[in-house]
């Protein structure tokens, strides 16, 4: 296990990522996710990633809006797609996920999606990191929180 401060996304990302065309139906995308045992698919248009559909999107958006399962998956995707570069630190990923309120973050190398990192991946990393790493992450978080409340900003 490396240093949690300097560990990169490439060190902990899941390389098994599924992408689907935006015209695929909601039902077909759900079946692909079930078969692959994944919690998200990347939505593509013209070979470019344009959005993400998570298991939560099926549970909330499809039911709340009463979309037909024959509707295109593009209708329920979250967009714009927030992503992170392969060589960024895990800390940067955690900050981005916190700031944007997202649980799954596609990993990009150039223009290509090469993996995905989830909040679970970060929690699993925290579970095995050393006390010094925990202390550093705690102080980083406290500074970030209180920076928003500084009378000097």
PDB file of N, CA, C and O in Angstrom, residues 83-153:
ATOM      1  N   UNK A  83     -15.346  13.854 -14.740  1.00  0.00           N
ATOM      2  CA  UNK A  83     -14.369  12.769 -14.818  1.00  0.00           C
ATOM      3  C   UNK A  83     -13.055  13.249 -14.220  1.00  0.00           C
ATOM      4  O   UNK A  83     -12.902  14.413 -13.866  1.00  0.00           O
ATOM      5  N   UNK A  84     -12.129  12.318 -14.122  1.00  0.00           N
ATOM      6  CA  UNK A  84     -10.818  12.634 -13.556  1.00  0.00           C
ATOM      7  C   UNK A  84      -9.739  11.952 -14.386  1.00  0.00           C
ATOM      8  O   UNK A  84      -9.974  10.880 -14.957  1.00  0.00           O
ATOM      9  N   UNK A  85      -8.589  12.588 -14.462  1.00  0.00           N
ATOM     10  CA  UNK A  85      -7.471  12.020 -15.215  1.00  0.00           C
ATOM     11  C   UNK A  85      -6.839  10.863 -14.452  1.00  0.00           C
ATOM     12  O   UNK A  85      -6.815  10.851 -13.223  1.00  0.00           O
ATOM     13  N   UNK A  86      -6.300   9.963 -15.195  1.00  0.00           N
ATOM     14  CA  UNK A  86      -5.671   8.750 -14.685  1.00  0.00           C
ATOM     15  C   UNK A  86      -4.573   9.025 -13.667  1.00  0.00           C
ATOM     16  O   UNK A  86      -4.421   8.286 -12.692  1.00  0.00           O
ATOM     17  N   UNK A  87      -3.812  10.100 -13.851  1.00  0.00           N
ATOM     18  CA  UNK A  87      -2.654  10.358 -12.997  1.00  0.00           C
ATOM     19  C   UNK A  87      -2.932  11.290 -11.818  1.00  0.00           C
ATOM     20  O   UNK A  87      -2.021  11.652 -11.086  1.00  0.00           O
ATOM     21  N   UNK A  88      -4.188  11.670 -11.605  1.00  0.00           N
ATOM     22  CA  UNK A  88      -4.527  12.519 -10.461  1.00  0.00           C
ATOM     23  C   UNK A  88      -4.453  11.717  -9.163  1.00  0.00           C
ATOM     24  O   UNK A  88      -4.530  10.488  -9.159  1.00  0.00           O
ATOM     25  N   UNK A  89      -4.362  12.433  -8.038  1.00  0.00           N
ATOM     26  CA  UNK A  89      -4.300  11.753  -6.740  1.00  0.00           C
ATOM     27  C   UNK A  89      -5.706  11.351  -6.287  1.00  0.00           C
ATOM     28  O   UNK A  89      -6.707  11.925  -6.722  1.00  0.00           O
ATOM     29  N   UNK A  90      -5.749  10.379  -5.408  1.00  0.00           N
ATOM     30  CA  UNK A  90      -7.016   9.931  -4.837  1.00  0.00           C
ATOM     31  C   UNK A  90      -7.666  11.078  -4.065  1.00  0.00           C
ATOM     32  O   UNK A  90      -8.882  11.238  -4.083  1.00  0.00           O
ATOM     33  N   UNK A  91      -6.862  11.900  -3.430  1.00  0.00           N
ATOM     34  CA  UNK A  91      -7.390  13.048  -2.687  1.00  0.00           C
ATOM     35  C   UNK A  91      -8.160  13.986  -3.614  1.00  0.00           C
ATOM     36  O   UNK A  91      -9.227  14.472  -3.270  1.00  0.00           O
ATOM     37  N   UNK A  92      -7.641  14.246  -4.794  1.00  0.00           N
ATOM     38  CA  UNK A  92      -8.315  15.107  -5.763  1.00  0.00           C
ATOM     39  C   UNK A  92      -9.657  14.484  -6.159  1.00  0.00           C
ATOM     40  O   UNK A  92     -10.673  15.177  -6.259  1.00  0.00           O
ATOM     41  N   UNK A  93      -9.665  13.175  -6.369  1.00  0.00           N
ATOM     42  CA  UNK A  93     -10.913  12.482  -6.714  1.00  0.00           C
ATOM     43  C   UNK A  93     -11.931  12.614  -5.587  1.00  0.00           C
ATOM     44  O   UNK A  93     -13.114  12.908  -5.833  1.00  0.00           O
ATOM     45  N   UNK A  94     -11.490  12.409  -4.355  1.00  0.00           N
ATOM     46  CA  UNK A  94     -12.398  12.528  -3.207  1.00  0.00           C
ATOM     47  C   UNK A  94     -12.960  13.942  -3.101  1.00  0.00           C
ATOM     48  O   UNK A  94     -14.157  14.121  -2.847  1.00  0.00           O
ATOM     49  N   UNK A  95     -12.113  14.942  -3.310  1.00  0.00           N
ATOM     50  CA  UNK A  95     -12.584  16.330  -3.271  1.00  0.00           C
ATOM     51  C   UNK A  95     -13.619  16.597  -4.360  1.00  0.00           C
ATOM     52  O   UNK A  95     -14.652  17.220  -4.107  1.00  0.00           O
ATOM     53  N   UNK A  96     -13.347  16.136  -5.576  1.00  0.00           N
ATOM     54  CA  UNK A  96     -14.275  16.349  -6.686  1.00  0.00           C
ATOM     55  C   UNK A  96     -15.607  15.659  -6.421  1.00  0.00           C
ATOM     56  O   UNK A  96     -16.678  16.238  -6.643  1.00  0.00           O
ATOM     57  N   UNK A  97     -15.555  14.437  -5.915  1.00  0.00           N
ATOM     58  CA  UNK A  97     -16.780  13.702  -5.617  1.00  0.00           C
ATOM     59  C   UNK A  97     -17.583  14.418  -4.531  1.00  0.00           C
ATOM     60  O   UNK A  97     -18.808  14.541  -4.631  1.00  0.00           O
ATOM     61  N   UNK A  98     -16.899  14.914  -3.520  1.00  0.00           N
ATOM     62  CA  UNK A  98     -17.572  15.647  -2.448  1.00  0.00           C
ATOM     63  C   UNK A  98     -18.183  16.944  -2.972  1.00  0.00           C
ATOM     64  O   UNK A  98     -19.348  17.236  -2.728  1.00  0.00           O
ATOM     65  N   UNK A  99     -17.392  17.712  -3.705  1.00  0.00           N
ATOM     66  CA  UNK A  99     -17.855  19.002  -4.209  1.00  0.00           C
ATOM     67  C   UNK A  99     -19.049  18.870  -5.153  1.00  0.00           C
ATOM     68  O   UNK A  99     -19.949  19.713  -5.145  1.00  0.00           O
ATOM     69  N   UNK A 100     -19.064  17.825  -5.964  1.00  0.00           N
ATOM     70  CA  UNK A 100     -20.127  17.641  -6.961  1.00  0.00           C
ATOM     71  C   UNK A 100     -21.258  16.741  -6.474  1.00  0.00           C
ATOM     72  O   UNK A 100     -22.253  16.572  -7.182  1.00  0.00           O
ATOM     73  N   UNK A 101     -21.089  16.142  -5.292  1.00  0.00           N
ATOM     74  CA  UNK A 101     -22.136  15.271  -4.752  1.00  0.00           C
ATOM     75  C   UNK A 101     -22.342  14.017  -5.586  1.00  0.00           C
ATOM     76  O   UNK A 101     -23.474  13.583  -5.795  1.00  0.00           O
ATOM     77  N   UNK A 102     -21.246  13.438  -6.057  1.00  0.00           N
ATOM     78  CA  UNK A 102     -21.338  12.236  -6.884  1.00  0.00           C
ATOM     79  C   UNK A 102     -20.618  11.073  -6.216  1.00  0.00           C
ATOM     80  O   UNK A 102     -19.719  11.269  -5.405  1.00  0.00           O
ATOM     81  N   UNK A 103     -21.027   9.870  -6.570  1.00  0.00           N
ATOM     82  CA  UNK A 103     -20.466   8.668  -5.950  1.00  0.00           C
ATOM     83  C   UNK A 103     -19.595   7.844  -6.895  1.00  0.00           C
ATOM     84  O   UNK A 103     -18.870   6.962  -6.465  1.00  0.00           O
ATOM     85  N   UNK A 104     -19.689   8.133  -8.191  1.00  0.00           N
ATOM     86  CA  UNK A 104     -18.940   7.383  -9.195  1.00  0.00           C
ATOM     87  C   UNK A 104     -18.297   8.379 -10.154  1.00  0.00           C
ATOM     88  O   UNK A 104     -18.948   9.314 -10.613  1.00  0.00           O
ATOM     89  N   UNK A 105     -17.022   8.148 -10.454  1.00  0.00           N
ATOM     90  CA  UNK A 105     -16.263   9.101 -11.251  1.00  0.00           C
ATOM     91  C   UNK A 105     -15.479   8.355 -12.341  1.00  0.00           C
ATOM     92  O   UNK A 105     -14.565   7.592 -12.030  1.00  0.00           O
ATOM     93  N   UNK A 106     -15.860   8.557 -13.605  1.00  0.00           N
ATOM     94  CA  UNK A 106     -15.111   7.927 -14.686  1.00  0.00           C
ATOM     95  C   UNK A 106     -13.669   8.438 -14.732  1.00  0.00           C
ATOM     96  O   UNK A 106     -13.403   9.604 -14.433  1.00  0.00           O
ATOM     97  N   UNK A 107     -12.762   7.558 -15.116  1.00  0.00           N
ATOM     98  CA  UNK A 107     -11.338   7.890 -15.213  1.00  0.00           C
ATOM     99  C   UNK A 107     -10.987   7.997 -16.694  1.00  0.00           C
ATOM    100  O   UNK A 107     -11.293   7.102 -17.483  1.00  0.00           O
ATOM    101  N   UNK A 108     -10.342   9.102 -17.035  1.00  0.00           N
ATOM    102  CA  UNK A 108     -10.025   9.414 -18.426  1.00  0.00           C
ATOM    103  C   UNK A 108      -8.511   9.386 -18.639  1.00  0.00           C
ATOM    104  O   UNK A 108      -7.751   9.887 -17.812  1.00  0.00           O
ATOM    105  N   UNK A 109      -8.104   8.804 -19.752  1.00  0.00           N
ATOM    106  CA  UNK A 109      -6.711   8.874 -20.202  1.00  0.00           C
ATOM    107  C   UNK A 109      -6.760   9.445 -21.611  1.00  0.00           C
ATOM    108  O   UNK A 109      -7.160   8.753 -22.556  1.00  0.00           O
ATOM    109  N   UNK A 110      -6.404  10.702 -21.748  1.00  0.00           N
ATOM    110  CA  UNK A 110      -6.573  11.395 -23.023  1.00  0.00           C
ATOM    111  C   UNK A 110      -8.051  11.643 -23.258  1.00  0.00           C
ATOM    112  O   UNK A 110      -8.702  12.337 -22.484  1.00  0.00           O
ATOM    113  N   UNK A 111      -8.598  11.038 -24.275  1.00  0.00           N
ATOM    114  CA  UNK A 111     -10.035  11.170 -24.590  1.00  0.00           C
ATOM    115  C   UNK A 111     -10.804   9.879 -24.292  1.00  0.00           C
ATOM    116  O   UNK A 111     -11.997   9.801 -24.544  1.00  0.00           O
ATOM    117  N   UNK A 112     -10.111   8.882 -23.755  1.00  0.00           N
ATOM    118  CA  UNK A 112     -10.701   7.553 -23.582  1.00  0.00           C
ATOM    119  C   UNK A 112     -11.023   7.264 -22.117  1.00  0.00           C
ATOM    120  O   UNK A 112     -10.209   7.542 -21.227  1.00  0.00           O
ATOM    121  N   UNK A 113     -12.204   6.692 -21.876  1.00  0.00           N
ATOM    122  CA  UNK A 113     -12.566   6.235 -20.533  1.00  0.00           C
ATOM    123  C   UNK A 113     -11.852   4.913 -20.300  1.00  0.00           C
ATOM    124  O   UNK A 113     -12.035   3.957 -21.049  1.00  0.00           O
ATOM    125  N   UNK A 114     -11.022   4.876 -19.247  1.00  0.00           N
ATOM    126  CA  UNK A 114     -10.214   3.679 -18.986  1.00  0.00           C
ATOM    127  C   UNK A 114     -10.568   3.000 -17.662  1.00  0.00           C
ATOM    128  O   UNK A 114     -10.014   1.953 -17.341  1.00  0.00           O
ATOM    129  N   UNK A 115     -11.471   3.594 -16.901  1.00  0.00           N
ATOM    130  CA  UNK A 115     -11.842   3.008 -15.632  1.00  0.00           C
ATOM    131  C   UNK A 115     -12.855   3.854 -14.911  1.00  0.00           C
ATOM    132  O   UNK A 115     -13.388   4.827 -15.461  1.00  0.00           O
ATOM    133  N   UNK A 116     -13.118   3.487 -13.666  1.00  0.00           N
ATOM    134  CA  UNK A 116     -14.055   4.230 -12.835  1.00  0.00           C
ATOM    135  C   UNK A 116     -13.591   4.115 -11.387  1.00  0.00           C
ATOM    136  O   UNK A 116     -13.034   3.085 -10.984  1.00  0.00           O
ATOM    137  N   UNK A 117     -13.770   5.169 -10.630  1.00  0.00           N
ATOM    138  CA  UNK A 117     -13.471   5.149  -9.198  1.00  0.00           C
ATOM    139  C   UNK A 117     -14.774   5.512  -8.479  1.00  0.00           C
ATOM    140  O   UNK A 117     -15.517   6.380  -8.927  1.00  0.00           O
ATOM    141  N   UNK A 118     -15.030   4.816  -7.388  1.00  0.00           N
ATOM    142  CA  UNK A 118     -16.271   5.037  -6.653  1.00  0.00           C
ATOM    143  C   UNK A 118     -15.969   5.453  -5.215  1.00  0.00           C
ATOM    144  O   UNK A 118     -14.845   5.291  -4.730  1.00  0.00           O
ATOM    145  N   UNK A 119     -16.992   5.967  -4.566  1.00  0.00           N
ATOM    146  CA  UNK A 119     -16.847   6.323  -3.160  1.00  0.00           C
ATOM    147  C   UNK A 119     -16.453   5.082  -2.350  1.00  0.00           C
ATOM    148  O   UNK A 119     -15.668   5.168  -1.408  1.00  0.00           O
ATOM    149  N   UNK A 120     -16.946   3.934  -2.735  1.00  0.00           N
ATOM    150  CA  UNK A 120     -16.587   2.684  -2.050  1.00  0.00           C
ATOM    151  C   UNK A 120     -15.097   2.394  -2.170  1.00  0.00           C
ATOM    152  O   UNK A 120     -14.465   1.950  -1.213  1.00  0.00           O
ATOM    153  N   UNK A 121     -14.522   2.672  -3.344  1.00  0.00           N
ATOM    154  CA  UNK A 121     -13.077   2.473  -3.521  1.00  0.00           C
ATOM    155  C   UNK A 121     -12.288   3.332  -2.537  1.00  0.00           C
ATOM    156  O   UNK A 121     -11.293   2.892  -1.965  1.00  0.00           O
ATOM    157  N   UNK A 122     -12.738   4.568  -2.356  1.00  0.00           N
ATOM    158  CA  UNK A 122     -12.040   5.486  -1.445  1.00  0.00           C
ATOM    159  C   UNK A 122     -12.213   5.039   0.004  1.00  0.00           C
ATOM    160  O   UNK A 122     -11.263   5.056   0.782  1.00  0.00           O
ATOM    161  N   UNK A 123     -13.406   4.594   0.371  1.00  0.00           N
ATOM    162  CA  UNK A 123     -13.636   4.089   1.731  1.00  0.00           C
ATOM    163  C   UNK A 123     -12.776   2.855   1.980  1.00  0.00           C
ATOM    164  O   UNK A 123     -12.170   2.717   3.051  1.00  0.00           O
ATOM    165  N   UNK A 124     -12.680   1.969   1.000  1.00  0.00           N
ATOM    166  CA  UNK A 124     -11.834   0.778   1.150  1.00  0.00           C
ATOM    167  C   UNK A 124     -10.377   1.166   1.353  1.00  0.00           C
ATOM    168  O   UNK A 124      -9.664   0.546   2.141  1.00  0.00           O
ATOM    169  N   UNK A 125      -9.927   2.194   0.664  1.00  0.00           N
ATOM    170  CA  UNK A 125      -8.562   2.683   0.839  1.00  0.00           C
ATOM    171  C   UNK A 125      -8.375   3.237   2.250  1.00  0.00           C
ATOM    172  O   UNK A 125      -7.379   2.956   2.916  1.00  0.00           O
ATOM    173  N   UNK A 126      -9.340   4.000   2.718  1.00  0.00           N
ATOM    174  CA  UNK A 126      -9.255   4.562   4.069  1.00  0.00           C
ATOM    175  C   UNK A 126      -9.197   3.469   5.134  1.00  0.00           C
ATOM    176  O   UNK A 126      -8.555   3.632   6.165  1.00  0.00           O
ATOM    177  N   UNK A 127      -9.865   2.364   4.871  1.00  0.00           N
ATOM    178  CA  UNK A 127      -9.917   1.276   5.847  1.00  0.00           C
ATOM    179  C   UNK A 127      -8.555   0.642   6.091  1.00  0.00           C
ATOM    180  O   UNK A 127      -8.332   0.051   7.148  1.00  0.00           O
ATOM    181  N   UNK A 128      -7.627   0.771   5.130  1.00  0.00           N
ATOM    182  CA  UNK A 128      -6.324   0.133   5.276  1.00  0.00           C
ATOM    183  C   UNK A 128      -5.169   1.126   5.342  1.00  0.00           C
ATOM    184  O   UNK A 128      -4.013   0.719   5.406  1.00  0.00           O
ATOM    185  N   UNK A 129      -5.459   2.419   5.344  1.00  0.00           N
ATOM    186  CA  UNK A 129      -4.355   3.385   5.376  1.00  0.00           C
ATOM    187  C   UNK A 129      -3.839   3.567   6.811  1.00  0.00           C
ATOM    188  O   UNK A 129      -4.505   3.234   7.785  1.00  0.00           O
ATOM    189  N   UNK A 130      -2.641   4.095   6.902  1.00  0.00           N
ATOM    190  CA  UNK A 130      -1.999   4.258   8.198  1.00  0.00           C
ATOM    191  C   UNK A 130      -2.499   5.521   8.909  1.00  0.00           C
ATOM    192  O   UNK A 130      -3.089   6.407   8.302  1.00  0.00           O
ATOM    193  N   UNK A 131      -2.219   5.598  10.193  1.00  0.00           N
ATOM    194  CA  UNK A 131      -2.701   6.709  11.018  1.00  0.00           C
ATOM    195  C   UNK A 131      -2.245   8.069  10.488  1.00  0.00           C
ATOM    196  O   UNK A 131      -3.010   9.023  10.480  1.00  0.00           O
ATOM    197  N   UNK A 132      -1.021   8.149   9.997  1.00  0.00           N
ATOM    198  CA  UNK A 132      -0.515   9.422   9.468  1.00  0.00           C
ATOM    199  C   UNK A 132      -1.357   9.890   8.273  1.00  0.00           C
ATOM    200  O   UNK A 132      -1.683  11.070   8.149  1.00  0.00           O
ATOM    201  N   UNK A 133      -1.723   8.942   7.391  1.00  0.00           N
ATOM    202  CA  UNK A 133      -2.564   9.286   6.244  1.00  0.00           C
ATOM    203  C   UNK A 133      -3.936   9.769   6.703  1.00  0.00           C
ATOM    204  O   UNK A 133      -4.485  10.737   6.168  1.00  0.00           O
ATOM    205  N   UNK A 134      -4.504   9.086   7.697  1.00  0.00           N
ATOM    206  CA  UNK A 134      -5.813   9.485   8.237  1.00  0.00           C
ATOM    207  C   UNK A 134      -5.749  10.897   8.815  1.00  0.00           C
ATOM    208  O   UNK A 134      -6.635  11.721   8.578  1.00  0.00           O
ATOM    209  N   UNK A 135      -4.715  11.177   9.580  1.00  0.00           N
ATOM    210  CA  UNK A 135      -4.549  12.491  10.191  1.00  0.00           C
ATOM    211  C   UNK A 135      -4.439  13.573   9.106  1.00  0.00           C
ATOM    212  O   UNK A 135      -5.073  14.614   9.177  1.00  0.00           O
ATOM    213  N   UNK A 136      -3.639  13.294   8.101  1.00  0.00           N
ATOM    214  CA  UNK A 136      -3.460  14.250   7.012  1.00  0.00           C
ATOM    215  C   UNK A 136      -4.778  14.516   6.281  1.00  0.00           C
ATOM    216  O   UNK A 136      -5.120  15.660   5.995  1.00  0.00           O
ATOM    217  N   UNK A 137      -5.532  13.454   5.996  1.00  0.00           N
ATOM    218  CA  UNK A 137      -6.817  13.630   5.302  1.00  0.00           C
ATOM    219  C   UNK A 137      -7.810  14.385   6.181  1.00  0.00           C
ATOM    220  O   UNK A 137      -8.578  15.208   5.696  1.00  0.00           O
ATOM    221  N   UNK A 138      -7.788  14.126   7.476  1.00  0.00           N
ATOM    222  CA  UNK A 138      -8.674  14.829   8.406  1.00  0.00           C
ATOM    223  C   UNK A 138      -8.370  16.328   8.388  1.00  0.00           C
ATOM    224  O   UNK A 138      -9.271  17.148   8.233  1.00  0.00           O
ATOM    225  N   UNK A 139      -7.102  16.697   8.535  1.00  0.00           N
ATOM    226  CA  UNK A 139      -6.747  18.119   8.548  1.00  0.00           C
ATOM    227  C   UNK A 139      -7.042  18.776   7.204  1.00  0.00           C
ATOM    228  O   UNK A 139      -7.481  19.912   7.154  1.00  0.00           O
ATOM    229  N   UNK A 140      -6.823  18.065   6.112  1.00  0.00           N
ATOM    230  CA  UNK A 140      -7.158  18.586   4.784  1.00  0.00           C
ATOM    231  C   UNK A 140      -8.652  18.897   4.709  1.00  0.00           C
ATOM    232  O   UNK A 140      -9.059  19.954   4.222  1.00  0.00           O
ATOM    233  N   UNK A 141      -9.477  17.986   5.223  1.00  0.00           N
ATOM    234  CA  UNK A 141     -10.930  18.177   5.196  1.00  0.00           C
ATOM    235  C   UNK A 141     -11.358  19.345   6.076  1.00  0.00           C
ATOM    236  O   UNK A 141     -12.213  20.144   5.689  1.00  0.00           O
ATOM    237  N   UNK A 142     -10.774  19.453   7.270  1.00  0.00           N
ATOM    238  CA  UNK A 142     -11.123  20.548   8.180  1.00  0.00           C
ATOM    239  C   UNK A 142     -10.769  21.891   7.562  1.00  0.00           C
ATOM    240  O   UNK A 142     -11.567  22.835   7.570  1.00  0.00           O
ATOM    241  N   UNK A 143      -9.587  21.983   6.980  1.00  0.00           N
ATOM    242  CA  UNK A 143      -9.169  23.235   6.333  1.00  0.00           C
ATOM    243  C   UNK A 143     -10.127  23.584   5.202  1.00  0.00           C
ATOM    244  O   UNK A 143     -10.546  24.733   5.058  1.00  0.00           O
ATOM    245  N   UNK A 144     -10.509  22.615   4.420  1.00  0.00           N
ATOM    246  CA  UNK A 144     -11.420  22.849   3.299  1.00  0.00           C
ATOM    247  C   UNK A 144     -12.782  23.337   3.790  1.00  0.00           C
ATOM    248  O   UNK A 144     -13.359  24.271   3.230  1.00  0.00           O
ATOM    249  N   UNK A 145     -13.297  22.720   4.829  1.00  0.00           N
ATOM    250  CA  UNK A 145     -14.607  23.114   5.368  1.00  0.00           C
ATOM    251  C   UNK A 145     -14.558  24.531   5.919  1.00  0.00           C
ATOM    252  O   UNK A 145     -15.403  25.366   5.607  1.00  0.00           O
ATOM    253  N   UNK A 146     -13.546  24.819   6.742  1.00  0.00           N
ATOM    254  CA  UNK A 146     -13.493  26.127   7.385  1.00  0.00           C
ATOM    255  C   UNK A 146     -13.060  27.243   6.444  1.00  0.00           C
ATOM    256  O   UNK A 146     -13.309  28.410   6.718  1.00  0.00           O
ATOM    257  N   UNK A 147     -12.451  26.903   5.319  1.00  0.00           N
ATOM    258  CA  UNK A 147     -12.083  27.930   4.333  1.00  0.00           C
ATOM    259  C   UNK A 147     -13.340  28.632   3.812  1.00  0.00           C
ATOM    260  O   UNK A 147     -13.311  29.811   3.486  1.00  0.00           O
ATOM    261  N   UNK A 148     -14.441  27.906   3.779  1.00  0.00           N
ATOM    262  CA  UNK A 148     -15.701  28.484   3.304  1.00  0.00           C
ATOM    263  C   UNK A 148     -16.286  29.486   4.304  1.00  0.00           C
ATOM    264  O   UNK A 148     -17.153  30.278   3.953  1.00  0.00           O
ATOM    265  N   UNK A 149     -15.851  29.426   5.550  1.00  0.00           N
ATOM    266  CA  UNK A 149     -16.427  30.270   6.598  1.00  0.00           C
ATOM    267  C   UNK A 149     -15.463  31.325   7.099  1.00  0.00           C
ATOM    268  O   UNK A 149     -15.726  31.990   8.092  1.00  0.00           O
ATOM    269  N   UNK A 150     -14.362  31.499   6.432  1.00  0.00           N
ATOM    270  CA  UNK A 150     -13.362  32.468   6.862  1.00  0.00           C
ATOM    271  C   UNK A 150     -13.885  33.888   6.681  1.00  0.00           C
ATOM    272  O   UNK A 150     -14.463  34.224   5.658  1.00  0.00           O
ATOM    273  N   UNK A 151     -13.679  34.767   7.669  1.00  0.00           N
ATOM    274  CA  UNK A 151     -14.110  36.163   7.526  1.00  0.00           C
ATOM    275  C   UNK A 151     -13.226  36.916   6.526  1.00  0.00           C
ATOM    276  O   UNK A 151     -13.541  38.033   6.156  1.00  0.00           O
ATOM    277  N   UNK A 152     -12.145  36.288   6.083  1.00  0.00           N
ATOM    278  CA  UNK A 152     -11.220  36.934   5.155  1.00  0.00           C
ATOM    279  C   UNK A 152     -11.485  36.603   3.699  1.00  0.00           C
ATOM    280  O   UNK A 152     -10.798  37.082   2.820  1.00  0.00           O
ATOM    281  N   UNK A 153     -12.475  35.755   3.442  1.00  0.00           N
ATOM    282  CA  UNK A 153     -12.800  35.385   2.046  1.00  0.00           C
ATOM    283  C   UNK A 153     -13.803  36.337   1.470  1.00  0.00           C
ATOM    284  O   UNK A 153     -14.641  36.883   2.049  1.00  0.00           O
TER     285      UNK A 153
END
